[in-house]
Structure formats: C-alpha cells, structure tokens
Amino acid sequence: AAGVIQSPRHLIKEKRETATLKCYPIPRHDTVYWYQQGPGQDPQFLISFYEKMQSDKGSIPDRFSAQQFSDYHSELNMSSLELGDSALYFCASRDRTYNEQFFGPGTRLTVL
Amino acid sequence: TQLLEQSPQFLSIQEGENLTVYCNSSSVFSSLQWYRQEPGEGPVLLVTVVTGGEVKKLKRLTFQFGDARKDSSLHITAAQPGDTGLYLCAGARNYGQNFVFGPGTRLSVLP
C-alpha cells in the first residue's frame, strides 16, 4: 500500500540558511499535517492543509511557511535557520473516512 | 501543560510479562489513536478508537477507550523484545482538527 513520502530524509544546513522539505501524501487523503519532533519529545503540530487550503496552525515559527500544491504534495519552507530548528520533521496525511492520520518516515534536519 | 498525559513515562520489563500504559486527559476526544515509534522513524499507527467504552484487539495488544472518551489504555500481553519502542497516544477533539500528542511511554522489553 502507498505510504506518505518525504524528501529529503536527511538534511544538513548552516545557521541562517534556508531549507525546503517535501511531502507526498497518500493518494485520496484530504489533509496534510506537518509536525516537528525534537530529541526525546513528542511530535508538535506545526500546520495543516485541507484540500490545498491552510486549515489549522500550531506552533509554527514566523520564519517557516508551508503550502499545498495542486497535486496535493506539500512543502515546508524554513528560512533563517537556527540551531534549535534541528529536529525530525514529519508529514502526515489523513484518511477522511476513519479520521486516521498516517505518518511519513520524516526528514532529519541538522542545523550547524 | 500537556493536553494528553501518558503514564508511565518509562517502562522496562522482561520478555513474557504483561503491561498496561495509560493515556489521560480532562478533555473529551472525538477520536484517539495509538502509535508506536522507533528511533529516527515516523510513528506507525496501531489503532484508532472513536466510541466510548470501545475495546479493540490487535494480536497481543488490547486498546480501550474510556466511556467518557477522555482516556485510553493499551495493554500488551506476553511482551516481546520486538514491542520495544515509544508508544504515543494522539487525540483529535473534533473531526478534522489536528491531533495532539501525549508525551509518550518508552517501553523496553528485555530478552
């Protein structure tokens, strides 16, 4: 069965650089969620998109932005990276029928 | 403050033992999910519960949703080393809303 795809899987950036993370949801899932997970922490909700429109916003810094495109893939854009942005970033997509979310494998971002 | 609390935070047991982990909140959830996560990987969905009092079984795992839909439990029978991981509960208060996570229970099953 198709799963959520994220790219890249690993990313190393310098402080103040920018990064773009990509997410390809499971086909026919209607909502995409982005989460940030620091070491030893639970995933923290950043932002979500329903049918390509932003549907909910969590603890996403102003330096970050995201969008969902016509083919339903989503991108998380991160600018002016800080050391504290180093974390695992997960994308999840939702099966509308059962209101279940399925996670991608994550992107490990390291900011040096 | 965390909307969802989980206990215990850490649990280390021997292979073959039984265990129960808890997920509690003062809020009502329309649905609650349990995930297992291994280091560096994405959480893997184990089960979704939506009806108060609901019990679901997945092989040696038994999940229960509280009658008031504020809490849930995960019981593992005859734990195996392969059950080792971080167990996360996540709840959505209303349909379509984002899910909030508990802090997780880190389980270690020793052979």
PDB file of C-alpha atoms in Angstrom:
ATOM      1  CA  ALA A   1       0.000   0.000   0.000  1.00  0.00           C
ATOM      2  CA  ALA A   2       1.153   3.519  -0.728  1.00  0.00           C
ATOM      3  CA  GLY A   3       2.576   5.449   2.177  1.00  0.00           C
ATOM      4  CA  VAL A   4       3.430   9.064   2.856  1.00  0.00           C
ATOM      5  CA  ILE A   5       6.672  10.020   1.139  1.00  0.00           C
ATOM      6  CA  GLN A   6       9.021  12.658   2.481  1.00  0.00           C
ATOM      7  CA  SER A   7      12.155  14.084   0.985  1.00  0.00           C
ATOM      8  CA  PRO A   8      14.912  14.522   1.687  1.00  0.00           C
ATOM      9  CA  ARG A   9      15.360  12.020   4.512  1.00  0.00           C
ATOM     10  CA  HIS A  10      18.353  13.873   5.884  1.00  0.00           C
ATOM     11  CA  LEU A  11      19.366  17.497   5.518  1.00  0.00           C
ATOM     12  CA  ILE A  12      22.288  19.409   6.942  1.00  0.00           C
ATOM     13  CA  LYS A  13      22.257  23.206   6.836  1.00  0.00           C
ATOM     14  CA  GLU A  14      24.197  26.083   8.302  1.00  0.00           C
ATOM     15  CA  LYS A  15      22.681  28.731  10.542  1.00  0.00           C
ATOM     16  CA  ARG A  16      20.753  31.401   8.656  1.00  0.00           C
ATOM     17  CA  GLU A  17      20.347  29.187   5.584  1.00  0.00           C
ATOM     18  CA  THR A  18      17.020  28.090   4.142  1.00  0.00           C
ATOM     19  CA  ALA A  19      15.569  24.604   3.755  1.00  0.00           C
ATOM     20  CA  THR A  20      12.640  23.102   1.884  1.00  0.00           C
ATOM     21  CA  LEU A  21      11.058  19.854   2.973  1.00  0.00           C
ATOM     22  CA  LYS A  22       8.669  17.982   0.714  1.00  0.00           C
ATOM     23  CA  CYS A  23       5.761  15.688   1.491  1.00  0.00           C
ATOM     24  CA  TYR A  24       3.719  13.494  -0.833  1.00  0.00           C
ATOM     25  CA  PRO A  25       0.549  12.319   0.939  1.00  0.00           C
ATOM     26  CA  ILE A  26      -1.217   9.029   0.423  1.00  0.00           C
ATOM     27  CA  PRO A  27      -3.456   9.289  -2.656  1.00  0.00           C
ATOM     28  CA  ARG A  28      -7.015  10.456  -1.910  1.00  0.00           C
ATOM     29  CA  HIS A  29      -6.142  11.630   1.586  1.00  0.00           C
ATOM     30  CA  ASP A  30      -7.599  15.087   2.054  1.00  0.00           C
ATOM     31  CA  THR A  31      -5.472  16.660   4.772  1.00  0.00           C
ATOM     32  CA  VAL A  32      -1.732  17.076   5.238  1.00  0.00           C
ATOM     33  CA  TYR A  33      -0.154  17.815   8.617  1.00  0.00           C
ATOM     34  CA  TRP A  34       3.374  18.917   9.497  1.00  0.00           C
ATOM     35  CA  TYR A  35       4.959  18.098  12.847  1.00  0.00           C
ATOM     36  CA  GLN A  36       8.279  18.869  14.465  1.00  0.00           C
ATOM     37  CA  GLN A  37       9.796  16.396  16.905  1.00  0.00           C
ATOM     38  CA  GLY A  38      12.804  17.369  18.998  1.00  0.00           C
ATOM     39  CA  PRO A  39      15.022  14.798  20.714  1.00  0.00           C
ATOM     40  CA  GLY A  40      13.096  12.918  23.388  1.00  0.00           C
ATOM     41  CA  GLN A  41       9.920  14.872  22.714  1.00  0.00           C
ATOM     42  CA  ASP A  42       6.540  14.084  21.254  1.00  0.00           C
ATOM     43  CA  PRO A  43       5.598  15.487  17.831  1.00  0.00           C
ATOM     44  CA  GLN A  44       4.497  19.115  17.936  1.00  0.00           C
ATOM     45  CA  PHE A  45       1.907  20.199  15.412  1.00  0.00           C
ATOM     46  CA  LEU A  46       3.047  22.963  13.060  1.00  0.00           C
ATOM     47  CA  ILE A  47       0.437  23.436  10.350  1.00  0.00           C
ATOM     48  CA  SER A  48      -2.125  21.575   8.268  1.00  0.00           C
ATOM     49  CA  PHE A  49      -3.784  21.856   4.879  1.00  0.00           C
ATOM     50  CA  TYR A  50      -7.204  20.617   3.848  1.00  0.00           C
ATOM     51  CA  GLU A  51      -7.835  20.460   0.124  1.00  0.00           C
ATOM     52  CA  LYS A  52      -4.868  22.780  -0.506  1.00  0.00           C
ATOM     53  CA  MET A  53      -6.048  25.455   1.919  1.00  0.00           C
ATOM     54  CA  GLN A  54      -4.434  26.061   5.284  1.00  0.00           C
ATOM     55  CA  SER A  55      -6.787  24.525   7.818  1.00  0.00           C
ATOM     56  CA  ASP A  56      -5.039  24.831  11.165  1.00  0.00           C
ATOM     57  CA  LYS A  57      -1.942  26.418  12.586  1.00  0.00           C
ATOM     58  CA  GLY A  58       0.069  25.309  15.557  1.00  0.00           C
ATOM     59  CA  SER A  59       3.449  26.298  16.891  1.00  0.00           C
ATOM     60  CA  ILE A  60       4.965  27.156  13.531  1.00  0.00           C
ATOM     61  CA  PRO A  61       7.566  29.962  13.729  1.00  0.00           C
ATOM     62  CA  ASP A  62       7.091  33.003  11.506  1.00  0.00           C
ATOM     63  CA  ARG A  63      10.322  32.012   9.747  1.00  0.00           C
ATOM     64  CA  PHE A  64       8.560  28.916   8.422  1.00  0.00           C
ATOM     65  CA  SER A  65       5.892  28.757   5.763  1.00  0.00           C
ATOM     66  CA  ALA A  66       4.133  25.937   4.029  1.00  0.00           C
ATOM     67  CA  GLN A  67       1.798  25.311   1.155  1.00  0.00           C
ATOM     68  CA  GLN A  68      -0.011  22.521  -0.587  1.00  0.00           C
ATOM     69  CA  PHE A  69       0.065  22.314  -4.350  1.00  0.00           C
ATOM     70  CA  SER A  70      -2.478  21.273  -6.964  1.00  0.00           C
ATOM     71  CA  ASP A  71      -1.091  17.715  -6.993  1.00  0.00           C
ATOM     72  CA  TYR A  72      -1.597  17.651  -3.185  1.00  0.00           C
ATOM     73  CA  HIS A  73       2.057  17.489  -2.307  1.00  0.00           C
ATOM     74  CA  SER A  74       3.126  19.926   0.381  1.00  0.00           C
ATOM     75  CA  GLU A  75       6.315  21.828   1.079  1.00  0.00           C
ATOM     76  CA  LEU A  76       7.593  23.274   4.334  1.00  0.00           C
ATOM     77  CA  ASN A  77       9.897  26.219   3.766  1.00  0.00           C
ATOM     78  CA  MET A  78      12.217  27.186   6.574  1.00  0.00           C
ATOM     79  CA  SER A  79      14.286  30.357   6.499  1.00  0.00           C
ATOM     80  CA  SER A  80      16.914  31.918   8.752  1.00  0.00           C
ATOM     81  CA  LEU A  81      17.572  28.529  10.266  1.00  0.00           C
ATOM     82  CA  GLU A  82      18.598  28.383  13.901  1.00  0.00           C
ATOM     83  CA  LEU A  83      20.364  25.682  15.858  1.00  0.00           C
ATOM     84  CA  GLY A  84      17.112  24.978  17.675  1.00  0.00           C
ATOM     85  CA  ASP A  85      15.419  24.028  14.418  1.00  0.00           C
ATOM     86  CA  SER A  86      17.394  20.785  14.389  1.00  0.00           C
ATOM     87  CA  ALA A  87      14.745  18.100  14.713  1.00  0.00           C
ATOM     88  CA  LEU A  88      12.795  15.415  12.928  1.00  0.00           C
ATOM     89  CA  TYR A  89      10.072  16.844  10.724  1.00  0.00           C
ATOM     90  CA  PHE A  90       7.144  14.610   9.963  1.00  0.00           C
ATOM     91  CA  CYS A  91       4.398  14.923   7.476  1.00  0.00           C
ATOM     92  CA  ALA A  92       1.159  13.012   7.944  1.00  0.00           C
ATOM     93  CA  SER A  93      -1.884  12.623   5.746  1.00  0.00           C
ATOM     94  CA  ARG A  94      -5.407  11.883   6.818  1.00  0.00           C
ATOM     95  CA  ASP A  95      -7.817   9.225   5.681  1.00  0.00           C
ATOM     96  CA  ARG A  96     -11.086  11.124   5.787  1.00  0.00           C
ATOM     97  CA  THR A  97     -13.274   8.039   6.185  1.00  0.00           C
ATOM     98  CA  TYR A  98     -11.802   6.973   9.524  1.00  0.00           C
ATOM     99  CA  ASN A  99     -10.193  10.259  10.562  1.00  0.00           C
ATOM    100  CA  GLU A 100      -6.851   8.499  10.846  1.00  0.00           C
ATOM    101  CA  GLN A 101      -3.516  10.075  10.145  1.00  0.00           C
ATOM    102  CA  PHE A 102      -0.579   8.214   8.703  1.00  0.00           C
ATOM    103  CA  PHE A 103       2.953   9.463   9.101  1.00  0.00           C
ATOM    104  CA  GLY A 104       5.818   9.632   6.683  1.00  0.00           C
ATOM    105  CA  PRO A 105       9.332   8.490   7.591  1.00  0.00           C
ATOM    106  CA  GLY A 106      10.406  12.016   8.451  1.00  0.00           C
ATOM    107  CA  THR A 107      13.187  14.377   7.477  1.00  0.00           C
ATOM    108  CA  ARG A 108      16.036  14.753   9.930  1.00  0.00           C
ATOM    109  CA  LEU A 109      17.215  18.357   9.785  1.00  0.00           C
ATOM    110  CA  THR A 110      20.532  19.247  11.365  1.00  0.00           C
ATOM    111  CA  VAL A 111      21.481  22.901  11.635  1.00  0.00           C
ATOM    112  CA  LEU A 112      25.169  23.547  12.277  1.00  0.00           C
TER     113      LEU A 112
ATOM    114  CA  THR B   1       0.582  21.990  30.147  1.00  0.00           C
ATOM    115  CA  GLN B   2       0.069  18.839  28.140  1.00  0.00           C
ATOM    116  CA  LEU B   3      -3.456  18.165  26.938  1.00  0.00           C
ATOM    117  CA  LEU B   4      -2.774  14.444  26.973  1.00  0.00           C
ATOM    118  CA  GLU B   5      -0.818  12.779  29.744  1.00  0.00           C
ATOM    119  CA  GLN B   6       0.723   9.350  29.480  1.00  0.00           C
ATOM    120  CA  SER B   7       1.935   7.019  32.197  1.00  0.00           C
ATOM    121  CA  PRO B   8       4.309   5.576  32.903  1.00  0.00           C
ATOM    122  CA  GLN B   9       6.910   7.616  31.071  1.00  0.00           C
ATOM    123  CA  PHE B  10       9.398   4.771  31.053  1.00  0.00           C
ATOM    124  CA  LEU B  11       8.874   1.046  31.453  1.00  0.00           C
ATOM    125  CA  SER B  12      11.427  -1.713  31.370  1.00  0.00           C
ATOM    126  CA  ILE B  13      10.173  -5.287  31.639  1.00  0.00           C
ATOM    127  CA  GLN B  14      11.240  -8.827  30.915  1.00  0.00           C
ATOM    128  CA  GLU B  15      10.045 -10.750  27.893  1.00  0.00           C
ATOM    129  CA  GLY B  16       6.789 -12.556  28.643  1.00  0.00           C
ATOM    130  CA  GLU B  17       5.454 -10.021  31.148  1.00  0.00           C
ATOM    131  CA  ASN B  18       2.210  -8.114  30.728  1.00  0.00           C
ATOM    132  CA  LEU B  19       1.933  -4.348  30.885  1.00  0.00           C
ATOM    133  CA  THR B  20      -0.546  -1.509  30.614  1.00  0.00           C
ATOM    134  CA  VAL B  21       0.111   2.067  29.604  1.00  0.00           C
ATOM    135  CA  TYR B  22      -2.343   4.881  30.081  1.00  0.00           C
ATOM    136  CA  CYS B  23      -3.346   7.989  28.210  1.00  0.00           C
ATOM    137  CA  ASN B  24      -5.400  10.529  30.167  1.00  0.00           C
ATOM    138  CA  SER B  25      -6.947  13.918  29.623  1.00  0.00           C
ATOM    139  CA  SER B  26      -9.509  16.220  31.126  1.00  0.00           C
ATOM    140  CA  SER B  27     -10.824  16.869  27.612  1.00  0.00           C
ATOM    141  CA  VAL B  28     -13.169  14.801  25.501  1.00  0.00           C
ATOM    142  CA  PHE B  29     -11.842  13.495  22.202  1.00  0.00           C
ATOM    143  CA  SER B  30     -13.800  12.533  19.125  1.00  0.00           C
ATOM    144  CA  SER B  31     -11.084  10.025  18.261  1.00  0.00           C
ATOM    145  CA  LEU B  32      -7.901   8.804  19.793  1.00  0.00           C
ATOM    146  CA  GLN B  33      -5.042   6.991  18.170  1.00  0.00           C
ATOM    147  CA  TRP B  34      -2.141   4.919  19.421  1.00  0.00           C
ATOM    148  CA  TYR B  35       1.187   4.887  17.623  1.00  0.00           C
ATOM    149  CA  ARG B  36       4.480   3.075  18.055  1.00  0.00           C
ATOM    150  CA  GLN B  37       7.609   4.911  17.073  1.00  0.00           C
ATOM    151  CA  GLU B  38      11.151   3.618  16.726  1.00  0.00           C
ATOM    152  CA  PRO B  39      14.155   5.955  16.921  1.00  0.00           C
ATOM    153  CA  GLY B  40      14.552   8.147  13.840  1.00  0.00           C
ATOM    154  CA  GLU B  41      11.417   6.838  12.198  1.00  0.00           C
ATOM    155  CA  GLY B  42       7.873   8.051  11.803  1.00  0.00           C
ATOM    156  CA  PRO B  43       5.119   6.984  14.216  1.00  0.00           C
ATOM    157  CA  VAL B  44       3.257   3.917  12.972  1.00  0.00           C
ATOM    158  CA  LEU B  45      -0.484   3.877  13.557  1.00  0.00           C
ATOM    159  CA  LEU B  46      -1.616   0.930  15.674  1.00  0.00           C
ATOM    160  CA  VAL B  47      -5.291   1.648  16.253  1.00  0.00           C
ATOM    161  CA  THR B  48      -7.991   4.324  16.247  1.00  0.00           C
ATOM    162  CA  VAL B  49     -10.807   4.354  18.803  1.00  0.00           C
ATOM    163  CA  VAL B  50     -13.836   6.581  18.443  1.00  0.00           C
ATOM    164  CA  THR B  51     -16.634   5.158  20.606  1.00  0.00           C
ATOM    165  CA  GLY B  52     -16.720   5.478  24.396  1.00  0.00           C
ATOM    166  CA  GLY B  53     -16.072   2.098  26.004  1.00  0.00           C
ATOM    167  CA  GLU B  54     -14.716   0.660  22.772  1.00  0.00           C
ATOM    168  CA  VAL B  55     -12.222  -2.197  23.017  1.00  0.00           C
ATOM    169  CA  LYS B  56     -10.025  -3.191  20.098  1.00  0.00           C
ATOM    170  CA  LYS B  57      -7.556  -6.023  19.893  1.00  0.00           C
ATOM    171  CA  LEU B  58      -4.510  -6.276  17.668  1.00  0.00           C
ATOM    172  CA  LYS B  59      -2.835  -9.649  18.307  1.00  0.00           C
ATOM    173  CA  ARG B  60      -1.322  -9.273  21.801  1.00  0.00           C
ATOM    174  CA  LEU B  61      -2.334  -5.613  22.111  1.00  0.00           C
ATOM    175  CA  THR B  62      -5.661  -4.564  23.612  1.00  0.00           C
ATOM    176  CA  PHE B  63      -6.813  -0.967  23.390  1.00  0.00           C
ATOM    177  CA  GLN B  64      -9.647   0.550  25.352  1.00  0.00           C
ATOM    178  CA  PHE B  65     -11.308   3.941  25.062  1.00  0.00           C
ATOM    179  CA  GLY B  66     -12.850   5.281  28.249  1.00  0.00           C
ATOM    180  CA  ASP B  67     -16.610   5.607  28.496  1.00  0.00           C
ATOM    181  CA  ALA B  68     -16.323   9.391  28.641  1.00  0.00           C
ATOM    182  CA  ARG B  69     -13.795   9.453  25.765  1.00  0.00           C
ATOM    183  CA  LYS B  70     -11.234  11.224  27.936  1.00  0.00           C
ATOM    184  CA  ASP B  71      -8.795   8.397  28.464  1.00  0.00           C
ATOM    185  CA  SER B  72      -7.460   5.249  26.908  1.00  0.00           C
ATOM    186  CA  SER B  73      -5.284   2.314  27.782  1.00  0.00           C
ATOM    187  CA  LEU B  74      -3.027  -0.039  25.906  1.00  0.00           C
ATOM    188  CA  HIS B  75      -2.441  -3.490  27.363  1.00  0.00           C
ATOM    189  CA  ILE B  76       0.257  -5.781  25.997  1.00  0.00           C
ATOM    190  CA  THR B  77       0.169  -9.463  26.833  1.00  0.00           C
ATOM    191  CA  ALA B  78       3.354 -11.529  26.911  1.00  0.00           C
ATOM    192  CA  ALA B  79       5.586  -8.685  25.768  1.00  0.00           C
ATOM    193  CA  GLN B  80       8.343  -9.445  23.288  1.00  0.00           C
ATOM    194  CA  PRO B  81      11.586  -7.569  22.530  1.00  0.00           C
ATOM    195  CA  GLY B  82      10.011  -6.503  19.239  1.00  0.00           C
ATOM    196  CA  ASP B  83       7.469  -4.474  21.234  1.00  0.00           C
ATOM    197  CA  THR B  84      10.240  -2.127  22.348  1.00  0.00           C
ATOM    198  CA  GLY B  85       9.597   1.448  21.273  1.00  0.00           C
ATOM    199  CA  LEU B  86       7.908   4.727  22.083  1.00  0.00           C
ATOM    200  CA  TYR B  87       4.148   4.440  22.421  1.00  0.00           C
ATOM    201  CA  LEU B  88       2.292   7.641  21.685  1.00  0.00           C
ATOM    202  CA  CYS B  89      -1.363   8.436  22.060  1.00  0.00           C
ATOM    203  CA  ALA B  90      -2.850  11.250  19.998  1.00  0.00           C
ATOM    204  CA  GLY B  91      -6.311  12.724  20.129  1.00  0.00           C
ATOM    205  CA  ALA B  92      -8.481  14.943  17.975  1.00  0.00           C
ATOM    206  CA  ARG B  93     -11.110  16.900  19.869  1.00  0.00           C
ATOM    207  CA  ASN B  94     -13.249  17.398  16.803  1.00  0.00           C
ATOM    208  CA  TYR B  95     -13.371  15.759  13.403  1.00  0.00           C
ATOM    209  CA  GLY B  96     -10.840  17.337  11.081  1.00  0.00           C
ATOM    210  CA  GLN B  97      -8.888  19.104  13.797  1.00  0.00           C
ATOM    211  CA  ASN B  98      -5.213  18.423  14.196  1.00  0.00           C
ATOM    212  CA  PHE B  99      -4.171  15.671  16.563  1.00  0.00           C
ATOM    213  CA  VAL B 100      -2.367  16.479  19.802  1.00  0.00           C
ATOM    214  CA  PHE B 101       0.109  14.006  21.184  1.00  0.00           C
ATOM    215  CA  GLY B 102       0.852  12.771  24.637  1.00  0.00           C
ATOM    216  CA  PRO B 103       4.496  12.748  25.770  1.00  0.00           C
ATOM    217  CA  GLY B 104       4.788   9.026  25.143  1.00  0.00           C
ATOM    218  CA  THR B 105       5.704   5.897  27.071  1.00  0.00           C
ATOM    219  CA  ARG B 106       9.113   4.499  26.302  1.00  0.00           C
ATOM    220  CA  LEU B 107       8.941   0.707  26.584  1.00  0.00           C
ATOM    221  CA  SER B 108      11.917  -1.573  26.727  1.00  0.00           C
ATOM    222  CA  VAL B 109      11.360  -5.332  26.678  1.00  0.00           C
ATOM    223  CA  LEU B 110      14.425  -7.266  27.679  1.00  0.00           C
ATOM    224  CA  PRO B 111      15.034 -10.788  26.351  1.00  0.00           C
TER     225      PRO B 111
END
